[in-house]
mmCIF file with all atom_site columns, C-alpha atoms in Angstrom:
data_model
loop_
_atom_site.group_PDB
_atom_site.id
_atom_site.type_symbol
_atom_site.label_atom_id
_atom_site.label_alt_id
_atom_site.label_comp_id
_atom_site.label_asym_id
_atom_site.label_entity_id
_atom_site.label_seq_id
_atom_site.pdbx_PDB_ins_code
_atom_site.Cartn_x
_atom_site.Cartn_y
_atom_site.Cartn_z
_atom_site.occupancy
_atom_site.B_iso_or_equiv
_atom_site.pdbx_formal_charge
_atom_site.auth_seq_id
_atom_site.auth_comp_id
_atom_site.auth_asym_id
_atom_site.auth_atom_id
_atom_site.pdbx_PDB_model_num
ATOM 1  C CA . UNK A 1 1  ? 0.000  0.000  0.000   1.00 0.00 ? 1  UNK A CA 1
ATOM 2  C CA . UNK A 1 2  ? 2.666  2.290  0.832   1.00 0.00 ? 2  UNK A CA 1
ATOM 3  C CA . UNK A 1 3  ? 4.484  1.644  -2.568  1.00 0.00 ? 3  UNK A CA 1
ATOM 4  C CA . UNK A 1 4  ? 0.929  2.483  -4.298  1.00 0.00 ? 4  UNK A CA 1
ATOM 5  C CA . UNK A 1 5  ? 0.875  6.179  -2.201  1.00 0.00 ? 5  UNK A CA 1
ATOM 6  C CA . UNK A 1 6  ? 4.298  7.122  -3.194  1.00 0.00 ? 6  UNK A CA 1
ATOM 7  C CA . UNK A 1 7  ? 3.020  6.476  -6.786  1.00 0.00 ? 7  UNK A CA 1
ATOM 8  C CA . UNK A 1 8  ? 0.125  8.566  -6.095  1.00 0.00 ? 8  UNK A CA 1
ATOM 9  C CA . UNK A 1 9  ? 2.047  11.322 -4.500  1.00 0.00 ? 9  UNK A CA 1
ATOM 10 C CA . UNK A 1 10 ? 4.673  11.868 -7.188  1.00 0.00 ? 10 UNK A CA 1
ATOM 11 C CA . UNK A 1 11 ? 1.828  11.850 -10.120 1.00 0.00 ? 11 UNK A CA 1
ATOM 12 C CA . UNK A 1 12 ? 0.183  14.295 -7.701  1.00 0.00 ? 12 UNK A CA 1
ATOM 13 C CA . UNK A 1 13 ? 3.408  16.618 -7.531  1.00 0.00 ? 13 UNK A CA 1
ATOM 14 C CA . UNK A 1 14 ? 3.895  16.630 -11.410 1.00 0.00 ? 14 UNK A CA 1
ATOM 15 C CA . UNK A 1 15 ? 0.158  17.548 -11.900 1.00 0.00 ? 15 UNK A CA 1
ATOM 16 C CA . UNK A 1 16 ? 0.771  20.334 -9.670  1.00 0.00 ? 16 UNK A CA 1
ATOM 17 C CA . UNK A 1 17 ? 3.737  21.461 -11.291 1.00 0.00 ? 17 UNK A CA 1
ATOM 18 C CA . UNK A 1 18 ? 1.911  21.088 -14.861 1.00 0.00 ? 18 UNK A CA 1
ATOM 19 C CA . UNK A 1 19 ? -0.147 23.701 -13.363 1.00 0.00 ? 19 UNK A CA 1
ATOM 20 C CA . UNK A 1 20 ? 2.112  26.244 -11.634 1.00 0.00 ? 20 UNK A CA 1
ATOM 21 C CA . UNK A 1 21 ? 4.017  26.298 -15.146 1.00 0.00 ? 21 UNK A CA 1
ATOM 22 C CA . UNK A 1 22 ? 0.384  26.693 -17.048 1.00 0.00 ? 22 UNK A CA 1
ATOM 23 C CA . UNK A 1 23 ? -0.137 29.736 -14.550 1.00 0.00 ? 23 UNK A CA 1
ATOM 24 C CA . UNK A 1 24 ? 3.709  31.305 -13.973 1.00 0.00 ? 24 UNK A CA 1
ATOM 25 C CA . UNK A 1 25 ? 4.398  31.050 -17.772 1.00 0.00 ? 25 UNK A CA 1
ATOM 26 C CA . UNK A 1 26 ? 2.279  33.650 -19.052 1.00 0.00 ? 26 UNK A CA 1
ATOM 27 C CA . UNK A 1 27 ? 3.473  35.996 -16.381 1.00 0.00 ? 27 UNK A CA 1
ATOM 28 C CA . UNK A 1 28 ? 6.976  35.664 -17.516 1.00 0.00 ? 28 UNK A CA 1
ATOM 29 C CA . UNK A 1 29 ? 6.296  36.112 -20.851 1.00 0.00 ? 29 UNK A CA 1
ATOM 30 C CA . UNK A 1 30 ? 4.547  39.623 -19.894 1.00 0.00 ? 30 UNK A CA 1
ATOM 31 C CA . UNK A 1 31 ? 7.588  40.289 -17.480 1.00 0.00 ? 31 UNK A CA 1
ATOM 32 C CA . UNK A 1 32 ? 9.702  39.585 -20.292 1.00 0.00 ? 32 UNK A CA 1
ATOM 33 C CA . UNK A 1 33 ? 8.022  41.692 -22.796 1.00 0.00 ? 33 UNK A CA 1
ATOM 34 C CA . UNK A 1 34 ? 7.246  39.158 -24.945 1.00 0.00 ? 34 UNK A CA 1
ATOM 35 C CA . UNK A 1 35 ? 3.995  40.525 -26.616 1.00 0.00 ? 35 UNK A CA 1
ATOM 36 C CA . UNK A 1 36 ? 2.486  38.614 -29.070 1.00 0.00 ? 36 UNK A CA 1
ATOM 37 C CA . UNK A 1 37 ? 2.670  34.669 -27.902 1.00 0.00 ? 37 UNK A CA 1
ATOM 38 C CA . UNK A 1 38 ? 0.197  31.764 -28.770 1.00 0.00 ? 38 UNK A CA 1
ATOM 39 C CA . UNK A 1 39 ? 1.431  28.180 -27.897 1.00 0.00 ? 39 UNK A CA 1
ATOM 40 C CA . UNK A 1 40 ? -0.744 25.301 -27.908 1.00 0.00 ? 40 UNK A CA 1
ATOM 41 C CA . UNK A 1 41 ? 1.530  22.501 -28.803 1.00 0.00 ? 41 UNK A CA 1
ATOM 42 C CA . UNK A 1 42 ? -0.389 18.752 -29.929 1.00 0.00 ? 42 UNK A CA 1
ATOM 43 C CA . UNK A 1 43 ? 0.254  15.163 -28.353 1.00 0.00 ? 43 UNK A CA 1
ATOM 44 C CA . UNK A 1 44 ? -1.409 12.388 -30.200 1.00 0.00 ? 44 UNK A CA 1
ATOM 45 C CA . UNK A 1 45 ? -4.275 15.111 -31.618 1.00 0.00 ? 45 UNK A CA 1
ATOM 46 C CA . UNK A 1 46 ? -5.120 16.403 -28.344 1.00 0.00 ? 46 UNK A CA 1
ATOM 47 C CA . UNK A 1 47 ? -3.998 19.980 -27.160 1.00 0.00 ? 47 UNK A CA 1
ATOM 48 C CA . UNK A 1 48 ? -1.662 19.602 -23.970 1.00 0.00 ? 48 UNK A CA 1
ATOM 49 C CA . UNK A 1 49 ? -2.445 23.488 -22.997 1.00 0.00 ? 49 UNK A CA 1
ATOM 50 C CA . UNK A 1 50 ? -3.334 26.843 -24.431 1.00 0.00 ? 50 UNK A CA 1
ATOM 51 C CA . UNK A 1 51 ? -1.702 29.974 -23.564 1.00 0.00 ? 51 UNK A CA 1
ATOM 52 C CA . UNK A 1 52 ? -1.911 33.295 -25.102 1.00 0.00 ? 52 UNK A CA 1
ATOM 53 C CA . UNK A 1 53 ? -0.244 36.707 -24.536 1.00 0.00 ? 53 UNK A CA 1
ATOM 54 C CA . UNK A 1 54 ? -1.270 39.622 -26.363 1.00 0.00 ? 54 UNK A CA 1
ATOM 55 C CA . UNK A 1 55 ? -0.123 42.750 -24.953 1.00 0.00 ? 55 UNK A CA 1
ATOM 56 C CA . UNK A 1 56 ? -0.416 43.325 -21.276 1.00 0.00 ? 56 UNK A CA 1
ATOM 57 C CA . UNK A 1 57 ? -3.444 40.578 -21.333 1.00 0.00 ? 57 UNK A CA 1
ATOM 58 C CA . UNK A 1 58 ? -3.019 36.956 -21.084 1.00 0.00 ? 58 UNK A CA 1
ATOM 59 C CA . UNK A 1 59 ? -4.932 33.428 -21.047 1.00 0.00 ? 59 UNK A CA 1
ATOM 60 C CA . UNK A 1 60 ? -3.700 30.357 -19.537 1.00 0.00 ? 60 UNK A CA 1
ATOM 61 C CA . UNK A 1 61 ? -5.916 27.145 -20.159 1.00 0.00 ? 61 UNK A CA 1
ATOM 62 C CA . UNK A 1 62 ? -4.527 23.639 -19.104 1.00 0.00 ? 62 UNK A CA 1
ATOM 63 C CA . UNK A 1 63 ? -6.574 20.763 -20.672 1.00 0.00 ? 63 UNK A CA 1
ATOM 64 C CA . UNK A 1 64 ? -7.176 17.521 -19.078 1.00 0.00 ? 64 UNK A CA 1
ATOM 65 C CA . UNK A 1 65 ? -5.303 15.406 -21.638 1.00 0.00 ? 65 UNK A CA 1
ATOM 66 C CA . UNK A 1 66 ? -2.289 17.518 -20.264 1.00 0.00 ? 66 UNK A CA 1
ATOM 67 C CA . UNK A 1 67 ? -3.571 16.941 -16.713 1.00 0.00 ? 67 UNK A CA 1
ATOM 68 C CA . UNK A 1 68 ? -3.420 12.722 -17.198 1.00 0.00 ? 68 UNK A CA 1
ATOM 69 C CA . UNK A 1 69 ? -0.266 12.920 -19.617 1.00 0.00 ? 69 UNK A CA 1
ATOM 70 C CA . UNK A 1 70 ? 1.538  14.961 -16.280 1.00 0.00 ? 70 UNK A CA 1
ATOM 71 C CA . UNK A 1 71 ? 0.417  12.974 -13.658 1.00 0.00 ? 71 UNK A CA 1
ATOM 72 C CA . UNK A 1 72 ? 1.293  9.313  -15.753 1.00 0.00 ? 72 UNK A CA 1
ATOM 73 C CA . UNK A 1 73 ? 4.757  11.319 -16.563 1.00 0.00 ? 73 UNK A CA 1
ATOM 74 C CA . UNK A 1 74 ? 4.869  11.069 -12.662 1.00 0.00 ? 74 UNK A CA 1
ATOM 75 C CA . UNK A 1 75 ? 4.191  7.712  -12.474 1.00 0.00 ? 75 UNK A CA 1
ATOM 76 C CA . UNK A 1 76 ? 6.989  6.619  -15.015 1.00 0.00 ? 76 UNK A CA 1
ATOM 77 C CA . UNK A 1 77 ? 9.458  8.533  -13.811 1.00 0.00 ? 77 UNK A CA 1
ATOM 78 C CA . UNK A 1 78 ? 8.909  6.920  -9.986  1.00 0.00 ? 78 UNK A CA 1
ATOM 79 C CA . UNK A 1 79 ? 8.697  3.726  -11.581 1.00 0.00 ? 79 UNK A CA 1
ATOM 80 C CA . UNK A 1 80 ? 12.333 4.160  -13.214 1.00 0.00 ? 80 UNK A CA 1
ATOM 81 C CA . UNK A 1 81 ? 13.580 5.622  -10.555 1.00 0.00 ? 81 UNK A CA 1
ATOM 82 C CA . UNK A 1 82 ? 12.387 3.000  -8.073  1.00 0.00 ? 82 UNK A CA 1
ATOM 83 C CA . UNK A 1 83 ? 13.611 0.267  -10.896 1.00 0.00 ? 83 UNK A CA 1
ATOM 84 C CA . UNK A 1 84 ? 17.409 1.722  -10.467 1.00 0.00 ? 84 UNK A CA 1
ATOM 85 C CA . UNK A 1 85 ? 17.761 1.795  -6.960  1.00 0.00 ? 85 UNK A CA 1
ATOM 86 C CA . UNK A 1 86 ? 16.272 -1.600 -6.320  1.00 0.00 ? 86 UNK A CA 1
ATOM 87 C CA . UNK A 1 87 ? 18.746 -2.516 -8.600  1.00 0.00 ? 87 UNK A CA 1
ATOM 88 C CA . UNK A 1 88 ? 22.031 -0.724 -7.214  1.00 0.00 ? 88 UNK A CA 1
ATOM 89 C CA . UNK A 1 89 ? 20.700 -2.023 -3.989  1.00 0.00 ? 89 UNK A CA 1
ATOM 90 C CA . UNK A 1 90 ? 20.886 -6.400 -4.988  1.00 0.00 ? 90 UNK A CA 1
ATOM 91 C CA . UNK A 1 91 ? 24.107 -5.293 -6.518  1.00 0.00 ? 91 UNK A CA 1
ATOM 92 C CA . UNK A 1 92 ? 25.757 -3.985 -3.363  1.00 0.00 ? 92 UNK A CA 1
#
């Protein structure tokens, strides 16, 4: 059970950092001066986020494809991680 929590918790944390990039992103761009930016990049024909910055105004929209993609990128990277150190630890 405890193995199945830290799972949880690390897809948790890179959901919540999908989102604090979603939000801080746009700000940057407008600290940044960058004016005119639209990015909404395309994984397997669904839209990961949307964010647009047109003058001093700007629109952040995370999608829930990018949501589950984030918190499964969580869940592979424990997964490898927690495949290499049981690993280094039979060798030792």
């Amino acid at each position: 059970m405890q193995i199945f929590l830290n799972y949880f918790s690390n897809g948790i944390h890179f959901l919540l950092f999908y989102l604090c990039t979603l939000f801080l992103l746009p700000i940057i761009f407008v600290i940044f001066d960058y004016t005119q930016v639209t990015s909404k990049p395309i994984v397997f024909g669904q839209e990961l986020f949307n964010i647009q910055v047109e003058g001093n105004h700007f629109v952040s929209e995370g999608t829930g494809f990018g949501a589950l993609l984030a918190f499964t990128v969580g869940l592979v990277i424990y997964f490898l991680f927690l495949s290499v150190f049981r690993s280094k630890n039979q060798q030792a």
